[in-house]
mmCIF file of C-alpha atoms in Angstrom:
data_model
loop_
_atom_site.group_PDB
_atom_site.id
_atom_site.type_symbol
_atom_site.label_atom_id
_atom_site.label_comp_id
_atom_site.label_asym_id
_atom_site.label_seq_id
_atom_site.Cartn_x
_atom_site.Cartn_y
_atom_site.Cartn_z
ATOM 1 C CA UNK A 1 119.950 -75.518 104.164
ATOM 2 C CA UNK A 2 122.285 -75.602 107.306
ATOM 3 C CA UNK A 3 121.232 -72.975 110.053
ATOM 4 C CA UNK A 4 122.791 -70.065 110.045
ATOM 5 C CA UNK A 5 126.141 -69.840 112.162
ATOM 6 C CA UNK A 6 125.468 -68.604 115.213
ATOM 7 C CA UNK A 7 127.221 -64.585 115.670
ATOM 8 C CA UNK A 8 127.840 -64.798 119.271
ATOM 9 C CA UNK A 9 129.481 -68.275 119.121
ATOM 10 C CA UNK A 10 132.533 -66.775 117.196
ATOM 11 C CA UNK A 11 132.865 -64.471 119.856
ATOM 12 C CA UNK A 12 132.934 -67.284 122.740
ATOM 13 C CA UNK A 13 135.532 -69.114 120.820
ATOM 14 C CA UNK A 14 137.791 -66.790 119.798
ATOM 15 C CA UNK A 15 141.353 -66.404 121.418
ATOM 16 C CA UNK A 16 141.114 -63.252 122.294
ATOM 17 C CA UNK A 17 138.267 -64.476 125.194
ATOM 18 C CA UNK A 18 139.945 -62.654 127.811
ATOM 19 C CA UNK A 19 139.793 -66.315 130.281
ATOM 20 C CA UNK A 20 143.450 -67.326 130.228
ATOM 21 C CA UNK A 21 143.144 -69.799 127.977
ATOM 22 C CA UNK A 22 146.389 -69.141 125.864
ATOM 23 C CA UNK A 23 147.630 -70.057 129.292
ATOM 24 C CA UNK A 24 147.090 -73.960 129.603
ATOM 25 C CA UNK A 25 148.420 -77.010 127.248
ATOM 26 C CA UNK A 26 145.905 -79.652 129.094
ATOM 27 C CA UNK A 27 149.225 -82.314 129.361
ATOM 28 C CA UNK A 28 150.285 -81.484 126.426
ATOM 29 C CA UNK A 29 153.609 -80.191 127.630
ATOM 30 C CA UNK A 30 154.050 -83.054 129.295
ATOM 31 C CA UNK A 31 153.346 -85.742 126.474
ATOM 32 C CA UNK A 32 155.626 -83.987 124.363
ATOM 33 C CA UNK A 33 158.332 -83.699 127.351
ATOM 34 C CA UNK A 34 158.202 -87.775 127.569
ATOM 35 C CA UNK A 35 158.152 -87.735 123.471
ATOM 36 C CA UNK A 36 154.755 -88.858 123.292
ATOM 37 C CA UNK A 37 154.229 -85.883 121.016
ATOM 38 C CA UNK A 38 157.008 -85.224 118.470
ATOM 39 C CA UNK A 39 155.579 -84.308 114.683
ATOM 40 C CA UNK A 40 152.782 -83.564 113.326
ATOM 41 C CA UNK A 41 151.339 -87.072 113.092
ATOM 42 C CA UNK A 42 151.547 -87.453 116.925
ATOM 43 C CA UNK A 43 150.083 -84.063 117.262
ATOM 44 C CA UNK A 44 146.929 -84.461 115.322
ATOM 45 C CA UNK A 45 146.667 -87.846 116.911
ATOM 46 C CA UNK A 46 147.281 -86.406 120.863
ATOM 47 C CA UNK A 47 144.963 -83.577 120.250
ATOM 48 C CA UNK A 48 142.128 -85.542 118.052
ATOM 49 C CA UNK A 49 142.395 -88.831 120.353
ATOM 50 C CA UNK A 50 141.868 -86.961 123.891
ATOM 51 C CA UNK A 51 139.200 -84.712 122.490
ATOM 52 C CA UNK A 52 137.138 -87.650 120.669
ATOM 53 C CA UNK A 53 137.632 -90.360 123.207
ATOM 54 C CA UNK A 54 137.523 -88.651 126.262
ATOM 55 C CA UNK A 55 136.455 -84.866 126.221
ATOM 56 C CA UNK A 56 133.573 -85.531 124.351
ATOM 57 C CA UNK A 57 132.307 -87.883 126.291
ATOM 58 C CA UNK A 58 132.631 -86.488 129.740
ATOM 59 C CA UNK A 59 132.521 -82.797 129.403
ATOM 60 C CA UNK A 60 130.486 -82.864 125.910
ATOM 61 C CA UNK A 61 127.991 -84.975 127.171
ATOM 62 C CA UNK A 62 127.772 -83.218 130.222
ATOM 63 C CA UNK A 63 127.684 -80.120 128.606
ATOM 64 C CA UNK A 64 124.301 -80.998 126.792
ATOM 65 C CA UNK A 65 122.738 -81.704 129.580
ATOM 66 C CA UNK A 66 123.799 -78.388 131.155
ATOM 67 C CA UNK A 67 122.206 -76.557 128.450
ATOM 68 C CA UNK A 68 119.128 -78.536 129.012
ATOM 69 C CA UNK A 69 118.860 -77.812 132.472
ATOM 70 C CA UNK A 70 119.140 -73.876 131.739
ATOM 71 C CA UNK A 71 116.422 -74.319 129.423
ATOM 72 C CA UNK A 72 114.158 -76.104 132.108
ATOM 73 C CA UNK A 73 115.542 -73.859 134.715
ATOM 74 C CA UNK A 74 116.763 -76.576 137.253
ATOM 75 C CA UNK A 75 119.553 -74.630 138.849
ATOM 76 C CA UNK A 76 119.952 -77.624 141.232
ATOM 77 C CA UNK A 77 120.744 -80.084 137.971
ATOM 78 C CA UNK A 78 122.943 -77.990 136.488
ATOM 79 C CA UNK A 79 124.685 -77.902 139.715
ATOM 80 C CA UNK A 80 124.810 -81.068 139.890
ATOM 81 C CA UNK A 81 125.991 -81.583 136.511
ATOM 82 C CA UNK A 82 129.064 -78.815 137.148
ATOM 83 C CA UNK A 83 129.541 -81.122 140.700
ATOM 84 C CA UNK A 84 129.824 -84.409 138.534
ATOM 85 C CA UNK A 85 132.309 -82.346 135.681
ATOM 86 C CA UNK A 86 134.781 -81.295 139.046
ATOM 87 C CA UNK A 87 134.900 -85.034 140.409
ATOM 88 C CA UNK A 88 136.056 -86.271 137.039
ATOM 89 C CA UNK A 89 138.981 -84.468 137.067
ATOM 90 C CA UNK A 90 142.272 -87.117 136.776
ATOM 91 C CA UNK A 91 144.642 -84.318 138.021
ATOM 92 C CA UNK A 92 145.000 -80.831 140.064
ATOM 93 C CA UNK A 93 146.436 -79.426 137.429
ATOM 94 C CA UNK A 94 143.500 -79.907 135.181
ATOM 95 C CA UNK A 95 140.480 -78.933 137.911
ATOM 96 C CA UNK A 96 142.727 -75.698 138.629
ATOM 97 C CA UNK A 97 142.720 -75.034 134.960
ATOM 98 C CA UNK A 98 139.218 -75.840 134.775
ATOM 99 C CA UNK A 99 138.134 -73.513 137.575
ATOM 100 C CA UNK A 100 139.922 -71.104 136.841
ATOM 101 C CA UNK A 101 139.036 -70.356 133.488
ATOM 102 C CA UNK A 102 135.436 -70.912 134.327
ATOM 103 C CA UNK A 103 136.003 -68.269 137.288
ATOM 104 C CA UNK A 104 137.319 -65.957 134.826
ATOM 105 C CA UNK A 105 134.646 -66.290 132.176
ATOM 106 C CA UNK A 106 131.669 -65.896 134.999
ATOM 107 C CA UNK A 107 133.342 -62.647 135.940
ATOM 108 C CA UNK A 108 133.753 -61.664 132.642
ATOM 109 C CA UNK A 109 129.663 -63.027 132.195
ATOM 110 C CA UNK A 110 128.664 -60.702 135.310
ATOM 111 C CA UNK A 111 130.799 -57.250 133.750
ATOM 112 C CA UNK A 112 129.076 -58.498 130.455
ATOM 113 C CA UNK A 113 125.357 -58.003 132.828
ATOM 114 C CA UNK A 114 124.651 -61.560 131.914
ATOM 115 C CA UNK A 115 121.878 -61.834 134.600
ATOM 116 C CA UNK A 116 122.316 -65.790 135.718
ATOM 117 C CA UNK A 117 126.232 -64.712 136.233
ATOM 118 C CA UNK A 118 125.309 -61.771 138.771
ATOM 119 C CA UNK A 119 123.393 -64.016 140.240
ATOM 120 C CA UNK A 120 125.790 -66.585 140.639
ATOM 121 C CA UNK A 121 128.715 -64.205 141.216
ATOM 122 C CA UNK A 122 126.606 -62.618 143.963
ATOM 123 C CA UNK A 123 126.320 -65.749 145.608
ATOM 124 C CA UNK A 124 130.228 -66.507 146.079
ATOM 125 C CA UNK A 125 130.364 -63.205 147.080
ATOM 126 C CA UNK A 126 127.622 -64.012 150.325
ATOM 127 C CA UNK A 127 129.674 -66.866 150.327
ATOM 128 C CA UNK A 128 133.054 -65.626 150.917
ATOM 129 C CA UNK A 129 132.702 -61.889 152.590
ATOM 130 C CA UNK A 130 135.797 -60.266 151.229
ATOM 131 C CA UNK A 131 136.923 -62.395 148.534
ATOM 132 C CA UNK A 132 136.685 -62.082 144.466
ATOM 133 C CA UNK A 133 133.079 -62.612 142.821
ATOM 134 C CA UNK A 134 134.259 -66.436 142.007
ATOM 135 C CA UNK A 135 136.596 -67.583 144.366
ATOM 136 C CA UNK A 136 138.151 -70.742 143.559
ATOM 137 C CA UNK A 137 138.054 -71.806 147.071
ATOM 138 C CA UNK A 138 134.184 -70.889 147.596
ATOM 139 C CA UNK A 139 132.045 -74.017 148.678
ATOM 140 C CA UNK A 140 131.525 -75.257 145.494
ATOM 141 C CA UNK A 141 135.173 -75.143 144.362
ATOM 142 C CA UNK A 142 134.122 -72.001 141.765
ATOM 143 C CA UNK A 143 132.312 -73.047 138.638
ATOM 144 C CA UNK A 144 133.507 -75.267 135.872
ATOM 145 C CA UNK A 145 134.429 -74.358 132.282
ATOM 146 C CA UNK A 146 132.246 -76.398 130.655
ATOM 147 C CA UNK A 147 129.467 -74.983 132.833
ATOM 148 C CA UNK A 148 130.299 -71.010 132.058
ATOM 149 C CA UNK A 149 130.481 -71.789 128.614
ATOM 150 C CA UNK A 150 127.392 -73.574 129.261
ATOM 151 C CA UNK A 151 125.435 -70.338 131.087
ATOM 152 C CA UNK A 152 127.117 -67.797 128.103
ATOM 153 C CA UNK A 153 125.485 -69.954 125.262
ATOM 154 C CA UNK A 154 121.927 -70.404 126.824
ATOM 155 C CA UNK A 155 122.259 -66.685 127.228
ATOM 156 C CA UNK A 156 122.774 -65.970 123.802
ATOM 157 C CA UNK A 157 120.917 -68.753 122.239
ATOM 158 C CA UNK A 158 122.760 -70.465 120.929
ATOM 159 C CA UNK A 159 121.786 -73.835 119.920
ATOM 160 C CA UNK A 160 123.706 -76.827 122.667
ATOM 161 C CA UNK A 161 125.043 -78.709 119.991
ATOM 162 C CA UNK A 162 126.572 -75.873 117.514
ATOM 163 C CA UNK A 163 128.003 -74.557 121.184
ATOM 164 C CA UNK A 164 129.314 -77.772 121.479
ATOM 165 C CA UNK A 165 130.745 -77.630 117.999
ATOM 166 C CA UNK A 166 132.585 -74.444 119.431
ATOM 167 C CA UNK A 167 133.672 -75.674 123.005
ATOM 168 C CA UNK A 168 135.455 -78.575 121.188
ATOM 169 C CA UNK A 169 136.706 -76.198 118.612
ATOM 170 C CA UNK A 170 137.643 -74.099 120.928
ATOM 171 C CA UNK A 171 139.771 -76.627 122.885
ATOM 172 C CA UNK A 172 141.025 -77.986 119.433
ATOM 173 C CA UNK A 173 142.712 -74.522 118.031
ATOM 174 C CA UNK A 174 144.238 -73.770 122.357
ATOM 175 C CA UNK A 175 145.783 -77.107 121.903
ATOM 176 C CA UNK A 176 147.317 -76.791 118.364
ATOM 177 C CA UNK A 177 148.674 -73.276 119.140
ATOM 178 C CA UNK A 178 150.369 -74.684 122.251
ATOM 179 C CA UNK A 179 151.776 -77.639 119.758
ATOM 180 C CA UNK A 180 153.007 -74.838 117.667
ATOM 181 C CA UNK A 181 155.431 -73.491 120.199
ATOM 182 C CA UNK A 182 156.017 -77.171 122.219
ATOM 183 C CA UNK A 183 156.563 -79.668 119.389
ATOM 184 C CA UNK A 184 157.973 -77.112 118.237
ATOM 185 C CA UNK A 185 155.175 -77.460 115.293
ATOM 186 C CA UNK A 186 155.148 -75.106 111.581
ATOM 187 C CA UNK A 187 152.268 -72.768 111.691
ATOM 188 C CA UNK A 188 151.367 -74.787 108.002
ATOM 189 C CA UNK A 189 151.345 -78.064 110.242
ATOM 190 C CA UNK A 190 148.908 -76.426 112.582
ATOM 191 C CA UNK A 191 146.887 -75.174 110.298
ATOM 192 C CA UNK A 192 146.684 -78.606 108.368
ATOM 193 C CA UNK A 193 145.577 -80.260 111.664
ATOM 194 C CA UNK A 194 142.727 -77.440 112.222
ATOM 195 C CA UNK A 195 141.435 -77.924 108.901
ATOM 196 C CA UNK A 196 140.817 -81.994 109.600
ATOM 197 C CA UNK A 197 139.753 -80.937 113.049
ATOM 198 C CA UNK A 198 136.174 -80.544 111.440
ATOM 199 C CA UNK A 199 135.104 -84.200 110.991
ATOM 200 C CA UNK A 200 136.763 -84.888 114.097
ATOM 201 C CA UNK A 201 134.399 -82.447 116.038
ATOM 202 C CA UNK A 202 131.215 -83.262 114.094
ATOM 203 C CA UNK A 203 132.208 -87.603 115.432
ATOM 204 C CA UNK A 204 132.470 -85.495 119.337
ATOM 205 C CA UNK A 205 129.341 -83.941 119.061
ATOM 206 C CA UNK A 206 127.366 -87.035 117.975
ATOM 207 C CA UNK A 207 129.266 -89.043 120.299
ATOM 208 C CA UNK A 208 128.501 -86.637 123.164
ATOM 209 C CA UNK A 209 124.809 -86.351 122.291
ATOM 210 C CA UNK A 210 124.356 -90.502 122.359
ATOM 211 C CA UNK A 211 125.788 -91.055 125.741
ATOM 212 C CA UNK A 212 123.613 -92.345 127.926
ATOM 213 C CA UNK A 213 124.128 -91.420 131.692
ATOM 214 C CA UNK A 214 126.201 -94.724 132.663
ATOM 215 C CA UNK A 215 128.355 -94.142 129.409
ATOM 216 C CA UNK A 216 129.698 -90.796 130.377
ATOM 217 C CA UNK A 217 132.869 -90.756 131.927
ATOM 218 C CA UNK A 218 136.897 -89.274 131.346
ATOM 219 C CA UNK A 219 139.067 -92.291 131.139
ATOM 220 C CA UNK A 220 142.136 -91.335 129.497
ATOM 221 C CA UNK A 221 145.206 -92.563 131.313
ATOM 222 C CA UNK A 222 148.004 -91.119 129.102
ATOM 223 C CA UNK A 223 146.349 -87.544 130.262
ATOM 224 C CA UNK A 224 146.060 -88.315 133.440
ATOM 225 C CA UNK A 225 149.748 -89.627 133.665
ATOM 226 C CA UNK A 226 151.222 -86.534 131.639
ATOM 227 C CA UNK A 227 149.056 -84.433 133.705
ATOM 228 C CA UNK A 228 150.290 -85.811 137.245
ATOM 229 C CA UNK A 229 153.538 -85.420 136.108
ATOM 230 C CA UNK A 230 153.736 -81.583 134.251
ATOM 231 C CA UNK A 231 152.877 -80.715 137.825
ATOM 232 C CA UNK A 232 156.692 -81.373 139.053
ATOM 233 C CA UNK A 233 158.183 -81.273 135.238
ATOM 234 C CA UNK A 234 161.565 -79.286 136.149
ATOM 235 C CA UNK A 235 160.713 -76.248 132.932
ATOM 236 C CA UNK A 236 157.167 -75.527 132.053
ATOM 237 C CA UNK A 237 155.788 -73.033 129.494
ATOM 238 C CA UNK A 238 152.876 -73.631 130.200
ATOM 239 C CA UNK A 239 150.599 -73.907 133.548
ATOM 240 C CA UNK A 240 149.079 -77.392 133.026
#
């Protein structure tokens, strides 16, 4: 039998997440904007391509090894870990977005008495007298993402590579509801794309999980390029 689904993890990826996330199309604005992205074929491929190729093995892989330093404890690795995730970054756009959302879901961790987050949130406070619990301009550059989702998971035990499963899901379903309004894209397209989204994610996961430490890495230059660009792109809907 499959384990059971995981509770909490339907939580963590729902929409309703109060991060921001509705507020992001990770390039896609832009790729559709140079008509990169125009039906529903291009869609599926944009959105499947970017999270296979490139998210799963840079952010997925990292991800997994997040969740295995929480379980060892080595705060210092899985600093390290969120250090390597910021570098990576092909745009501003993108590590804003990044940040930010991952600033937002550690405050929402530390309301939520998630003791690692206090912890952490206490520590940009020392930080940065005066400022928000996670300022984005504290000497780490604020926490990633990846990594909050990361800390929320190991809190509620849920296993790395369903969590995983969801942070790719997750990313999957922002991405197709942004499609939805950009393309523009039919709610029955979307919904068509989500439901092949499955055996996309369970290739991620496996993908992420086999990387070895000189294989992980975010090489996607369409991104990057739509990213760079979004940043001046004269009408935006969205804020990457």
């Amino acid at each position: 039998m499959a384990p059971p689904l995981p509770l909490h993890l339907l939580r963590l990826v729902s929409q309703s997440l109060p991060v921001g996330a509705f507020s992001y199309s990770r390039g896609l604005e832009a790729a559709v904007h140079a008509g990169w992205v125009h039906d529903e074929t291009t869609t599926r491929d944009w959105i499947f391509g970017t999270l296979e190729h490139s998210y799963a093995v840079f952010d997925g892989a990292l991800f997994l090894r997040m969740m295995a330093a929480l379980e060892r404890s080595d705060r210092a690795g899985f600093a390290a870990l969120d250090a390597w995730l910021a570098a990576g970054r092909e745009s501003r756009e993108l590590q804003q977005e990044d940040r930010r959302m991952g600033e937002a879901m550690l405050r929402l961790l530390a309301d939520l008495e998630v003791p690692l987050a206090r912890e952490l949130a206490r520590e940009y406070v020392a930080a940065r007298p005066g400022q928000p619990p996670c300022p984005g301009g504290s000497p780490r550059g604020g926490l990633s993402w990846t990594a909050a989702f990361a800390i929320a998971a190991w809190h509620w035990r849920i296993p790395a590579t369903q969590a995983l499963s969801g942070l790719i899901w997750s990313a999957a379903e922002a991405q197709v509801a942004a499609a939805i309004r950009l393309v523009p894209l039919g709610h029955t397209a979307g919904q068509r794309i989500l439901i092949a989204a499955p055996e996309m994610i369970t290739r991620a996961v496996a993908r992420a999980g086999d990387a070895g430490d000189d294989e992980i890495g975010n090489v996607s230059v369409a991104l990057a390029m739509a990213s760079a660009w979004h940043e001046n792109q004269y009408s935006r809907l969205f804020r990457s």
